[in-house]
Amino acid sequence: MILTNKHEPTILIEELHWQSCRLQDELVKIYEFIDLPEKIKAIEQQNSTILRAYYANALTHNIVDIKTVKYIVSGNIKPKGINERTVEHYLKAEQYLGSVVSEPLSIQMLYQLQKILILDLYNNREDINLFSANATRLPEKLSPTAEMELESLFEFMNHDDEFHPIIQSWILHFRLLNIRLFSECTIKIASLLQHFWLKKKGMDVFGLLSIEHELYANKNEYQNFWDDQHPDFIADQQQQFDFGMELYGMQLDRLKNLLRSYFRKQVDFEKLNARQKNIMNYVFERGYKLKEIDDSVLNKRQKLIMYIIQNRGFISTKELVSEFDCNRKTIQRDFTELTEQNLVKVIGKGAGLRYAVNLTERKHESLAKYQSSWVEDEIAIEQI
């Protein structure tokens, strides 16, 4: 069916889908909170590039050893043979899209991807001759029907302000699979443009996403949603979208585990006792919610005390002495400052004295912004 109007996807957005969108936002905040060294950030971004190139090619049965892909990405070897050069041209296509990330989606991008992924790959070779096993390729032109459908899709993508960018990216991915594009590279084009869209919208988690990994791990189910051998094949749009968002959630879980492993190295997690491990698990999950306080207001130990109190609800001086391995006067001095600033309050007396988060007394309004979001919510509830 030719689409003459703007593409309007008929999909139902469920709470599970929104949870993935929220998890993406949470991962960005955790990433910023744990503050990885620039060298580590660069390594992980390159690792994600390697994974995208490796799995995108594996999906089209172009199997190249992942170490070889790593060497191609890092520039340590010159690609030889059609399989290795296919990986190289996939990387060139990703670089091209990165250079035009500020531009809207257009049909011209598809023709440029055809040139990089197909024409340059097969035609610009030293071994090309009449008897070559891999024949040269001629430029293909999209059919009028395909162009109309693409124009409709791109108009929707470039102007829609209703759907979340992550949701838009899966609409784009599967719609491209179901439009007859060129004779090959449809999957690669769909993956490349999805990554382009997420990067354009700032949703690629600082370049760490490699959705192709999940597509390959679930390739049998993935192939049920499109059929390049039968152009008239029509898949259920809702099922496609649900499947895509499920894969996206898997990818985010994988990234969260990666960030958790780095955070645990930062805090020497394995050397901590059980209670300290619980505290550090909380700091990783919720630490970013306590907005960063200037060091001139609270020192690092006092910030960590606030994390602990917000996790447990209340705590005693004695318990913190053992946690921080310092003397009682040091912790008592910290609590005196926190109490004066109305960030904590005293509950109980004598041996039962504890310190808790101060929800109501706010003598210094300038410090209100330093409370975590859930504490602010509690205050709002009490005021009602």
mmCIF file of C-alpha atoms in Angstrom:
data_model
loop_
_atom_site.group_PDB
_atom_site.id
_atom_site.type_symbol
_atom_site.label_atom_id
_atom_site.label_comp_id
_atom_site.label_asym_id
_atom_site.label_seq_id
_atom_site.Cartn_x
_atom_site.Cartn_y
_atom_site.Cartn_z
ATOM 1 C CA MET A 1 0.000 0.000 0.000
ATOM 2 C CA ILE A 2 1.368 3.420 -0.982
ATOM 3 C CA LEU A 3 1.372 5.923 1.845
ATOM 4 C CA THR A 4 0.389 9.330 0.547
ATOM 5 C CA ASN A 5 0.016 10.957 3.961
ATOM 6 C CA LYS A 6 2.407 11.253 6.882
ATOM 7 C CA HIS A 7 3.204 7.862 8.392
ATOM 8 C CA GLU A 8 1.120 7.346 11.548
ATOM 9 C CA PRO A 9 2.229 4.259 13.501
ATOM 10 C CA THR A 10 -0.608 2.385 15.166
ATOM 11 C CA ILE A 11 1.138 1.049 18.253
ATOM 12 C CA LEU A 12 0.134 0.833 21.890
ATOM 13 C CA ILE A 13 2.714 2.223 24.331
ATOM 14 C CA GLU A 14 2.609 0.217 27.565
ATOM 15 C CA GLU A 15 4.127 0.968 30.971
ATOM 16 C CA LEU A 16 6.860 -1.616 30.298
ATOM 17 C CA HIS A 17 8.022 0.460 27.322
ATOM 18 C CA TRP A 18 8.144 3.634 29.382
ATOM 19 C CA GLN A 19 10.196 1.800 32.006
ATOM 20 C CA SER A 20 12.909 1.222 29.389
ATOM 21 C CA CYS A 21 12.857 4.919 28.513
ATOM 22 C CA ARG A 22 13.196 5.833 32.188
ATOM 23 C CA LEU A 23 16.003 3.297 32.667
ATOM 24 C CA GLN A 24 17.868 4.945 29.804
ATOM 25 C CA ASP A 25 17.628 8.321 31.552
ATOM 26 C CA GLU A 26 18.738 6.703 34.813
ATOM 27 C CA LEU A 27 21.782 5.106 33.146
ATOM 28 C CA VAL A 28 22.893 8.476 31.809
ATOM 29 C CA LYS A 29 22.759 9.924 35.340
ATOM 30 C CA ILE A 30 24.614 6.932 36.813
ATOM 31 C CA TYR A 31 27.258 7.251 34.086
ATOM 32 C CA GLU A 32 27.794 10.901 34.970
ATOM 33 C CA PHE A 33 27.679 10.159 38.711
ATOM 34 C CA ILE A 34 30.417 7.481 38.766
ATOM 35 C CA ASP A 35 32.635 9.790 36.676
ATOM 36 C CA LEU A 36 34.788 7.270 34.803
ATOM 37 C CA PRO A 37 38.277 8.348 33.638
ATOM 38 C CA GLU A 38 38.365 9.660 30.065
ATOM 39 C CA LYS A 39 40.572 6.755 28.999
ATOM 40 C CA ILE A 40 37.997 4.212 30.202
ATOM 41 C CA LYS A 41 35.185 6.116 28.478
ATOM 42 C CA ALA A 42 37.105 6.050 25.186
ATOM 43 C CA ILE A 43 37.841 2.322 25.526
ATOM 44 C CA GLU A 44 34.195 1.443 26.150
ATOM 45 C CA GLN A 45 33.003 3.637 23.275
ATOM 46 C CA GLN A 46 35.427 1.834 20.976
ATOM 47 C CA ASN A 47 34.295 -1.541 22.343
ATOM 48 C CA SER A 48 30.707 -0.617 21.482
ATOM 49 C CA THR A 49 31.765 0.368 17.962
ATOM 50 C CA ILE A 50 33.441 -3.036 17.619
ATOM 51 C CA LEU A 51 30.299 -4.831 18.822
ATOM 52 C CA ARG A 52 28.029 -2.887 16.460
ATOM 53 C CA ALA A 53 30.238 -3.657 13.459
ATOM 54 C CA TYR A 54 30.736 -7.303 14.413
ATOM 55 C CA TYR A 55 27.103 -8.186 15.092
ATOM 56 C CA ALA A 56 25.638 -6.109 12.239
ATOM 57 C CA ASN A 57 27.799 -8.092 9.831
ATOM 58 C CA ALA A 58 27.124 -11.391 11.594
ATOM 59 C CA LEU A 59 23.381 -10.816 11.081
ATOM 60 C CA THR A 60 24.000 -10.941 7.318
ATOM 61 C CA HIS A 61 26.209 -14.049 7.616
ATOM 62 C CA ASN A 62 29.434 -12.097 7.160
ATOM 63 C CA ILE A 63 31.364 -13.773 9.963
ATOM 64 C CA VAL A 64 34.687 -12.156 10.842
ATOM 65 C CA ASP A 65 36.635 -12.953 14.005
ATOM 66 C CA ILE A 66 35.877 -10.284 16.591
ATOM 67 C CA LYS A 67 39.602 -9.731 17.204
ATOM 68 C CA THR A 68 39.974 -8.926 13.516
ATOM 69 C CA VAL A 69 37.105 -6.435 13.808
ATOM 70 C CA LYS A 70 38.904 -4.890 16.793
ATOM 71 C CA TYR A 71 42.106 -4.483 14.770
ATOM 72 C CA ILE A 72 40.169 -2.933 11.871
ATOM 73 C CA VAL A 73 38.441 -0.456 14.199
ATOM 74 C CA SER A 74 41.719 0.510 15.873
ATOM 75 C CA GLY A 75 43.488 0.763 12.493
ATOM 76 C CA ASN A 76 46.088 -1.883 13.364
ATOM 77 C CA ILE A 77 45.523 -3.900 10.177
ATOM 78 C CA LYS A 78 44.520 -3.183 6.601
ATOM 79 C CA PRO A 79 41.358 -5.133 5.714
ATOM 80 C CA LYS A 80 41.877 -7.928 3.193
ATOM 81 C CA GLY A 81 39.235 -9.914 1.378
ATOM 82 C CA ILE A 82 35.586 -9.084 0.944
ATOM 83 C CA ASN A 83 34.541 -10.049 4.493
ATOM 84 C CA GLU A 84 37.018 -7.776 6.237
ATOM 85 C CA ARG A 85 36.360 -4.944 3.789
ATOM 86 C CA THR A 86 32.631 -5.287 4.489
ATOM 87 C CA VAL A 87 33.368 -4.489 8.139
ATOM 88 C CA GLU A 88 35.519 -1.535 7.086
ATOM 89 C CA HIS A 89 32.731 -0.099 4.931
ATOM 90 C CA TYR A 90 30.186 -0.540 7.719
ATOM 91 C CA LEU A 91 32.445 1.603 9.905
ATOM 92 C CA LYS A 92 32.717 4.176 7.106
ATOM 93 C CA ALA A 93 28.920 4.278 6.859
ATOM 94 C CA GLU A 94 28.652 4.894 10.613
ATOM 95 C CA GLN A 95 31.254 7.652 10.369
ATOM 96 C CA TYR A 96 29.345 9.247 7.483
ATOM 97 C CA LEU A 97 26.114 9.304 9.503
ATOM 98 C CA GLY A 98 28.013 10.767 12.436
ATOM 99 C CA SER A 99 29.139 13.627 10.196
ATOM 100 C CA VAL A 100 25.536 14.476 9.213
ATOM 101 C CA VAL A 101 23.920 13.873 12.612
ATOM 102 C CA SER A 102 22.545 17.415 12.685
ATOM 103 C CA GLU A 103 20.658 16.910 9.414
ATOM 104 C CA PRO A 104 17.111 15.517 9.093
ATOM 105 C CA LEU A 105 16.504 12.029 7.713
ATOM 106 C CA SER A 106 16.384 12.048 3.922
ATOM 107 C CA ILE A 107 16.318 9.688 0.966
ATOM 108 C CA GLN A 108 19.714 11.071 -0.060
ATOM 109 C CA MET A 109 21.171 9.411 3.058
ATOM 110 C CA LEU A 110 19.975 6.034 1.782
ATOM 111 C CA TYR A 111 21.672 6.540 -1.565
ATOM 112 C CA GLN A 112 24.890 7.541 0.186
ATOM 113 C CA LEU A 113 24.690 4.417 2.362
ATOM 114 C CA GLN A 114 24.179 2.327 -0.788
ATOM 115 C CA LYS A 115 27.334 3.882 -2.241
ATOM 116 C CA ILE A 116 29.430 3.175 0.872
ATOM 117 C CA LEU A 117 28.074 -0.265 1.782
ATOM 118 C CA ILE A 118 27.637 -1.727 -1.709
ATOM 119 C CA LEU A 119 29.096 0.217 -4.637
ATOM 120 C CA ASP A 120 32.412 1.251 -3.071
ATOM 121 C CA LEU A 121 32.804 -2.172 -1.479
ATOM 122 C CA TYR A 122 32.432 -4.221 -4.657
ATOM 123 C CA ASN A 123 33.675 -1.814 -7.314
ATOM 124 C CA ASN A 124 36.744 -0.179 -5.771
ATOM 125 C CA ARG A 125 38.889 -3.296 -5.478
ATOM 126 C CA GLU A 126 42.362 -4.121 -6.694
ATOM 127 C CA ASP A 127 41.381 -7.687 -7.600
ATOM 128 C CA ILE A 128 38.422 -6.743 -9.780
ATOM 129 C CA ASN A 129 38.310 -8.341 -13.242
ATOM 130 C CA LEU A 130 35.907 -10.218 -15.511
ATOM 131 C CA PHE A 131 36.495 -13.459 -13.631
ATOM 132 C CA SER A 132 36.077 -12.105 -10.095
ATOM 133 C CA ALA A 133 33.918 -14.257 -7.848
ATOM 134 C CA ASN A 134 32.205 -11.177 -6.438
ATOM 135 C CA ALA A 135 30.886 -9.255 -9.424
ATOM 136 C CA THR A 136 30.714 -5.488 -9.560
ATOM 137 C CA ARG A 137 27.497 -3.717 -8.578
ATOM 138 C CA LEU A 138 25.503 -1.140 -10.496
ATOM 139 C CA PRO A 139 23.708 1.703 -8.706
ATOM 140 C CA GLU A 140 20.104 0.860 -7.827
ATOM 141 C CA LYS A 141 17.253 3.324 -7.783
ATOM 142 C CA LEU A 142 14.449 3.107 -5.274
ATOM 143 C CA SER A 143 11.050 2.337 -6.744
ATOM 144 C CA PRO A 144 8.427 5.127 -6.791
ATOM 145 C CA THR A 145 6.445 3.191 -4.179
ATOM 146 C CA ALA A 146 9.476 2.879 -1.890
ATOM 147 C CA GLU A 147 10.300 6.574 -2.281
ATOM 148 C CA MET A 148 6.763 7.598 -1.359
ATOM 149 C CA GLU A 149 6.767 5.358 1.702
ATOM 150 C CA LEU A 150 10.182 6.655 2.766
ATOM 151 C CA GLU A 151 9.144 10.275 2.322
ATOM 152 C CA SER A 152 6.102 9.581 4.474
ATOM 153 C CA LEU A 153 8.198 7.830 7.134
ATOM 154 C CA PHE A 154 10.894 10.511 7.208
ATOM 155 C CA GLU A 155 8.305 13.292 7.421
ATOM 156 C CA PHE A 156 6.892 11.593 10.497
ATOM 157 C CA MET A 157 10.331 11.036 12.065
ATOM 158 C CA ASN A 158 11.569 14.572 11.412
ATOM 159 C CA HIS A 159 8.481 16.308 12.792
ATOM 160 C CA ASP A 160 6.922 13.984 15.390
ATOM 161 C CA ASP A 161 6.906 15.350 18.933
ATOM 162 C CA GLU A 162 4.600 12.769 20.508
ATOM 163 C CA PHE A 163 6.726 9.619 20.774
ATOM 164 C CA HIS A 164 9.906 9.237 22.831
ATOM 165 C CA PRO A 165 13.058 9.106 20.608
ATOM 166 C CA ILE A 166 13.720 5.504 21.682
ATOM 167 C CA ILE A 167 10.235 4.522 20.554
ATOM 168 C CA GLN A 168 10.736 6.473 17.325
ATOM 169 C CA SER A 169 13.968 4.578 16.659
ATOM 170 C CA TRP A 170 12.191 1.210 16.650
ATOM 171 C CA ILE A 171 9.413 2.555 14.451
ATOM 172 C CA LEU A 172 12.155 3.620 12.024
ATOM 173 C CA HIS A 173 14.069 0.337 12.264
ATOM 174 C CA PHE A 174 11.199 -2.009 11.505
ATOM 175 C CA ARG A 175 9.550 0.263 8.957
ATOM 176 C CA LEU A 176 12.784 0.300 6.947
ATOM 177 C CA LEU A 177 12.909 -3.495 7.068
ATOM 178 C CA ASN A 178 9.427 -3.673 5.572
ATOM 179 C CA ILE A 179 10.097 -1.227 2.729
ATOM 180 C CA ARG A 180 11.752 -2.652 -0.349
ATOM 181 C CA LEU A 181 15.056 -0.750 -0.450
ATOM 182 C CA PHE A 182 18.045 -2.171 -2.319
ATOM 183 C CA SER A 183 18.946 -5.746 -3.234
ATOM 184 C CA GLU A 184 21.148 -6.086 -0.142
ATOM 185 C CA CYS A 185 22.200 -4.395 3.127
ATOM 186 C CA THR A 186 18.637 -3.685 4.313
ATOM 187 C CA ILE A 187 19.400 -4.878 7.862
ATOM 188 C CA LYS A 188 22.584 -2.816 8.023
ATOM 189 C CA ILE A 189 20.804 0.295 6.781
ATOM 190 C CA ALA A 190 18.036 -0.168 9.371
ATOM 191 C CA SER A 191 20.585 -0.595 12.186
ATOM 192 C CA LEU A 192 22.749 2.299 11.028
ATOM 193 C CA LEU A 193 19.841 4.717 10.762
ATOM 194 C CA GLN A 194 18.468 3.624 14.141
ATOM 195 C CA HIS A 195 21.851 4.336 15.738
ATOM 196 C CA PHE A 196 21.992 7.642 13.828
ATOM 197 C CA TRP A 197 18.587 8.601 15.218
ATOM 198 C CA LEU A 198 19.456 7.726 18.817
ATOM 199 C CA LYS A 199 22.717 9.666 18.546
ATOM 200 C CA LYS A 200 20.916 12.616 16.963
ATOM 201 C CA LYS A 201 18.473 12.709 19.882
ATOM 202 C CA GLY A 202 21.180 12.206 22.528
ATOM 203 C CA MET A 203 19.865 8.750 23.421
ATOM 204 C CA ASP A 204 22.894 6.586 22.581
ATOM 205 C CA VAL A 205 24.180 6.579 26.203
ATOM 206 C CA PHE A 206 27.390 8.410 25.248
ATOM 207 C CA GLY A 207 28.081 6.004 22.375
ATOM 208 C CA LEU A 208 27.845 2.848 24.513
ATOM 209 C CA LEU A 209 24.777 1.305 22.858
ATOM 210 C CA SER A 210 25.225 -1.755 20.638
ATOM 211 C CA ILE A 211 21.666 -2.932 19.950
ATOM 212 C CA GLU A 212 22.985 -5.192 17.176
ATOM 213 C CA HIS A 213 24.314 -7.440 19.950
ATOM 214 C CA GLU A 214 20.770 -8.130 21.144
ATOM 215 C CA LEU A 215 19.458 -8.496 17.582
ATOM 216 C CA TYR A 216 22.026 -11.196 16.869
ATOM 217 C CA ALA A 217 21.427 -12.990 20.170
ATOM 218 C CA ASN A 218 17.719 -13.143 19.228
ATOM 219 C CA LYS A 219 18.165 -13.413 15.454
ATOM 220 C CA ASN A 220 15.717 -16.276 14.917
ATOM 221 C CA GLU A 221 12.866 -14.330 16.462
ATOM 222 C CA TYR A 222 14.094 -11.131 14.799
ATOM 223 C CA GLN A 223 13.829 -12.693 11.343
ATOM 224 C CA ASN A 224 10.178 -13.524 11.964
ATOM 225 C CA PHE A 225 9.369 -9.825 11.671
ATOM 226 C CA TRP A 226 10.643 -9.291 8.131
ATOM 227 C CA ASP A 227 11.278 -11.309 4.982
ATOM 228 C CA ASP A 228 13.687 -10.056 2.309
ATOM 229 C CA GLN A 229 12.712 -12.922 0.028
ATOM 230 C CA HIS A 230 9.048 -11.910 -0.068
ATOM 231 C CA PRO A 231 8.563 -8.145 -0.518
ATOM 232 C CA ASP A 232 4.830 -8.417 0.138
ATOM 233 C CA PHE A 233 5.392 -9.904 3.605
ATOM 234 C CA ILE A 234 3.547 -7.904 6.283
ATOM 235 C CA ALA A 235 4.466 -8.304 9.967
ATOM 236 C CA ASP A 236 2.402 -7.220 12.946
ATOM 237 C CA GLN A 237 3.579 -3.701 13.779
ATOM 238 C CA GLN A 238 2.756 -3.976 17.478
ATOM 239 C CA GLN A 239 4.668 -7.249 17.818
ATOM 240 C CA GLN A 240 7.663 -5.715 16.068
ATOM 241 C CA PHE A 241 7.650 -2.757 18.410
ATOM 242 C CA ASP A 242 7.180 -4.874 21.563
ATOM 243 C CA PHE A 243 10.075 -7.100 20.488
ATOM 244 C CA GLY A 244 12.320 -4.113 19.802
ATOM 245 C CA MET A 245 11.632 -2.509 23.171
ATOM 246 C CA GLU A 246 12.287 -5.837 24.892
ATOM 247 C CA LEU A 247 15.698 -6.003 23.210
ATOM 248 C CA TYR A 248 16.378 -2.409 24.180
ATOM 249 C CA GLY A 249 15.704 -3.273 27.822
ATOM 250 C CA MET A 250 18.181 -6.164 27.563
ATOM 251 C CA GLN A 251 20.824 -3.824 26.168
ATOM 252 C CA LEU A 252 20.286 -1.316 28.986
ATOM 253 C CA ASP A 253 20.595 -4.092 31.593
ATOM 254 C CA ARG A 254 23.862 -5.138 29.976
ATOM 255 C CA LEU A 255 25.159 -1.559 30.133
ATOM 256 C CA LYS A 256 24.048 -1.147 33.737
ATOM 257 C CA ASN A 257 26.025 -4.246 34.721
ATOM 258 C CA LEU A 258 29.053 -2.793 32.922
ATOM 259 C CA LEU A 259 28.802 0.486 34.833
ATOM 260 C CA ARG A 260 28.258 -1.413 38.097
ATOM 261 C CA SER A 261 31.470 -3.392 37.533
ATOM 262 C CA TYR A 262 33.453 -0.178 37.057
ATOM 263 C CA PHE A 263 31.879 1.425 40.123
ATOM 264 C CA ARG A 264 32.774 -1.588 42.260
ATOM 265 C CA LYS A 265 36.382 -1.335 41.137
ATOM 266 C CA GLN A 266 36.377 2.321 42.148
ATOM 267 C CA VAL A 267 35.269 1.532 45.713
ATOM 268 C CA ASP A 268 37.236 -1.756 46.156
ATOM 269 C CA PHE A 269 33.915 -3.523 46.563
ATOM 270 C CA GLU A 270 35.357 -6.979 47.260
ATOM 271 C CA LYS A 271 37.331 -5.668 50.233
ATOM 272 C CA LEU A 272 34.228 -4.272 51.962
ATOM 273 C CA ASN A 273 32.216 -6.063 54.628
ATOM 274 C CA ALA A 274 28.606 -7.090 54.009
ATOM 275 C CA ARG A 275 27.087 -3.908 55.427
ATOM 276 C CA GLN A 276 29.438 -1.686 53.443
ATOM 277 C CA LYS A 277 28.617 -3.623 50.273
ATOM 278 C CA ASN A 278 24.924 -2.953 50.828
ATOM 279 C CA ILE A 279 25.660 0.735 51.229
ATOM 280 C CA MET A 280 27.743 0.820 48.041
ATOM 281 C CA ASN A 281 24.995 -1.011 46.131
ATOM 282 C CA TYR A 282 22.610 1.711 47.238
ATOM 283 C CA VAL A 283 25.046 4.472 46.297
ATOM 284 C CA PHE A 284 25.328 3.012 42.779
ATOM 285 C CA GLU A 285 21.559 2.704 42.330
ATOM 286 C CA ARG A 286 20.441 5.902 44.027
ATOM 287 C CA GLY A 287 23.510 8.017 44.678
ATOM 288 C CA TYR A 288 22.912 10.282 41.698
ATOM 289 C CA LYS A 289 19.576 11.307 43.229
ATOM 290 C CA LEU A 290 21.326 13.189 45.982
ATOM 291 C CA LYS A 291 22.257 16.240 43.972
ATOM 292 C CA GLU A 292 25.924 17.105 44.081
ATOM 293 C CA ILE A 293 26.767 19.372 46.990
ATOM 294 C CA ASP A 294 29.639 21.823 46.679
ATOM 295 C CA ASP A 295 32.674 20.740 48.708
ATOM 296 C CA SER A 296 32.572 24.079 50.520
ATOM 297 C CA VAL A 297 29.229 22.997 52.050
ATOM 298 C CA LEU A 298 29.842 19.312 52.827
ATOM 299 C CA ASN A 299 32.993 17.214 52.615
ATOM 300 C CA LYS A 300 33.057 13.791 50.954
ATOM 301 C CA ARG A 301 32.527 11.880 54.205
ATOM 302 C CA GLN A 302 29.514 14.025 55.070
ATOM 303 C CA LYS A 303 28.037 13.413 51.615
ATOM 304 C CA LEU A 304 28.448 9.670 52.097
ATOM 305 C CA ILE A 305 26.803 9.925 55.518
ATOM 306 C CA MET A 306 23.812 11.516 53.783
ATOM 307 C CA TYR A 307 23.697 8.634 51.284
ATOM 308 C CA ILE A 308 23.719 6.119 54.133
ATOM 309 C CA ILE A 309 21.014 7.881 56.153
ATOM 310 C CA GLN A 310 18.744 8.196 53.124
ATOM 311 C CA ASN A 311 19.206 4.478 52.489
ATOM 312 C CA ARG A 312 18.621 3.261 56.048
ATOM 313 C CA GLY A 313 16.365 5.998 57.394
ATOM 314 C CA PHE A 314 18.436 6.583 60.551
ATOM 315 C CA ILE A 315 21.831 5.677 61.997
ATOM 316 C CA SER A 316 23.924 6.146 65.146
ATOM 317 C CA THR A 317 27.354 7.691 65.629
ATOM 318 C CA LYS A 318 28.738 4.345 66.816
ATOM 319 C CA GLU A 319 27.669 2.564 63.623
ATOM 320 C CA LEU A 320 29.400 5.145 61.438
ATOM 321 C CA VAL A 321 32.611 5.003 63.464
ATOM 322 C CA SER A 322 33.024 1.364 62.426
ATOM 323 C CA GLU A 323 31.967 2.085 58.831
ATOM 324 C CA PHE A 324 34.527 4.849 58.292
ATOM 325 C CA ASP A 325 37.174 3.482 60.658
ATOM 326 C CA CYS A 326 37.636 6.836 62.383
ATOM 327 C CA ASN A 327 37.166 8.179 65.918
ATOM 328 C CA ARG A 328 33.823 9.112 67.457
ATOM 329 C CA LYS A 329 34.628 12.829 67.695
ATOM 330 C CA THR A 330 35.127 13.077 63.917
ATOM 331 C CA ILE A 331 31.691 11.593 63.198
ATOM 332 C CA GLN A 332 30.110 13.660 65.968
ATOM 333 C CA ARG A 333 31.587 16.798 64.409
ATOM 334 C CA ASP A 334 30.110 15.810 61.029
ATOM 335 C CA PHE A 335 26.678 15.313 62.575
ATOM 336 C CA THR A 336 26.906 18.669 64.324
ATOM 337 C CA GLU A 337 27.410 20.373 60.951
ATOM 338 C CA LEU A 338 24.649 18.345 59.276
ATOM 339 C CA THR A 339 22.284 19.168 62.134
ATOM 340 C CA GLU A 340 23.090 22.878 61.998
ATOM 341 C CA GLN A 341 22.320 22.862 58.273
ATOM 342 C CA ASN A 342 19.039 21.024 58.952
ATOM 343 C CA LEU A 343 19.897 18.119 56.648
ATOM 344 C CA VAL A 344 19.502 15.666 59.558
ATOM 345 C CA LYS A 345 17.681 15.709 62.885
ATOM 346 C CA VAL A 346 18.093 13.896 66.211
ATOM 347 C CA ILE A 347 15.637 11.194 67.282
ATOM 348 C CA GLY A 348 15.729 9.351 70.608
ATOM 349 C CA LYS A 349 17.991 9.879 73.616
ATOM 350 C CA GLY A 350 20.972 8.291 75.320
ATOM 351 C CA ALA A 351 21.959 4.892 73.941
ATOM 352 C CA GLY A 352 18.958 5.047 71.609
ATOM 353 C CA LEU A 353 19.969 8.359 70.021
ATOM 354 C CA ARG A 354 19.921 8.263 66.233
ATOM 355 C CA TYR A 355 20.204 10.714 63.357
ATOM 356 C CA ALA A 356 17.600 10.765 60.582
ATOM 357 C CA VAL A 357 16.866 12.783 57.448
ATOM 358 C CA ASN A 358 15.230 16.082 58.374
ATOM 359 C CA LEU A 359 11.990 16.342 56.404
ATOM 360 C CA THR A 360 10.277 19.325 57.970
ATOM 361 C CA GLU A 361 12.598 21.818 59.671
ATOM 362 C CA ARG A 362 14.185 23.989 57.015
ATOM 363 C CA LYS A 363 15.867 27.019 58.498
ATOM 364 C CA HIS A 364 18.232 27.375 55.537
ATOM 365 C CA GLU A 365 16.188 27.351 52.343
ATOM 366 C CA SER A 366 19.353 27.685 50.259
ATOM 367 C CA LEU A 367 20.216 24.108 51.245
ATOM 368 C CA ALA A 368 16.867 22.687 50.161
ATOM 369 C CA LYS A 369 18.209 21.909 46.688
ATOM 370 C CA TYR A 370 20.728 19.526 48.234
ATOM 371 C CA GLN A 371 18.056 17.097 49.390
ATOM 372 C CA SER A 372 17.344 14.136 47.121
ATOM 373 C CA SER A 373 14.192 14.063 45.012
ATOM 374 C CA TRP A 374 12.401 11.471 47.144
ATOM 375 C CA VAL A 375 12.966 13.562 50.276
ATOM 376 C CA GLU A 376 11.414 16.545 48.497
ATOM 377 C CA ASP A 377 8.431 14.350 47.603
ATOM 378 C CA GLU A 378 8.003 13.381 51.261
ATOM 379 C CA ILE A 379 7.969 17.061 52.221
ATOM 380 C CA ALA A 380 5.296 17.769 49.637
ATOM 381 C CA ILE A 381 3.171 14.929 51.014
ATOM 382 C CA GLU A 382 3.427 16.242 54.577
ATOM 383 C CA GLN A 383 2.439 19.739 53.470
ATOM 384 C CA ILE A 384 -0.694 18.381 51.796
#
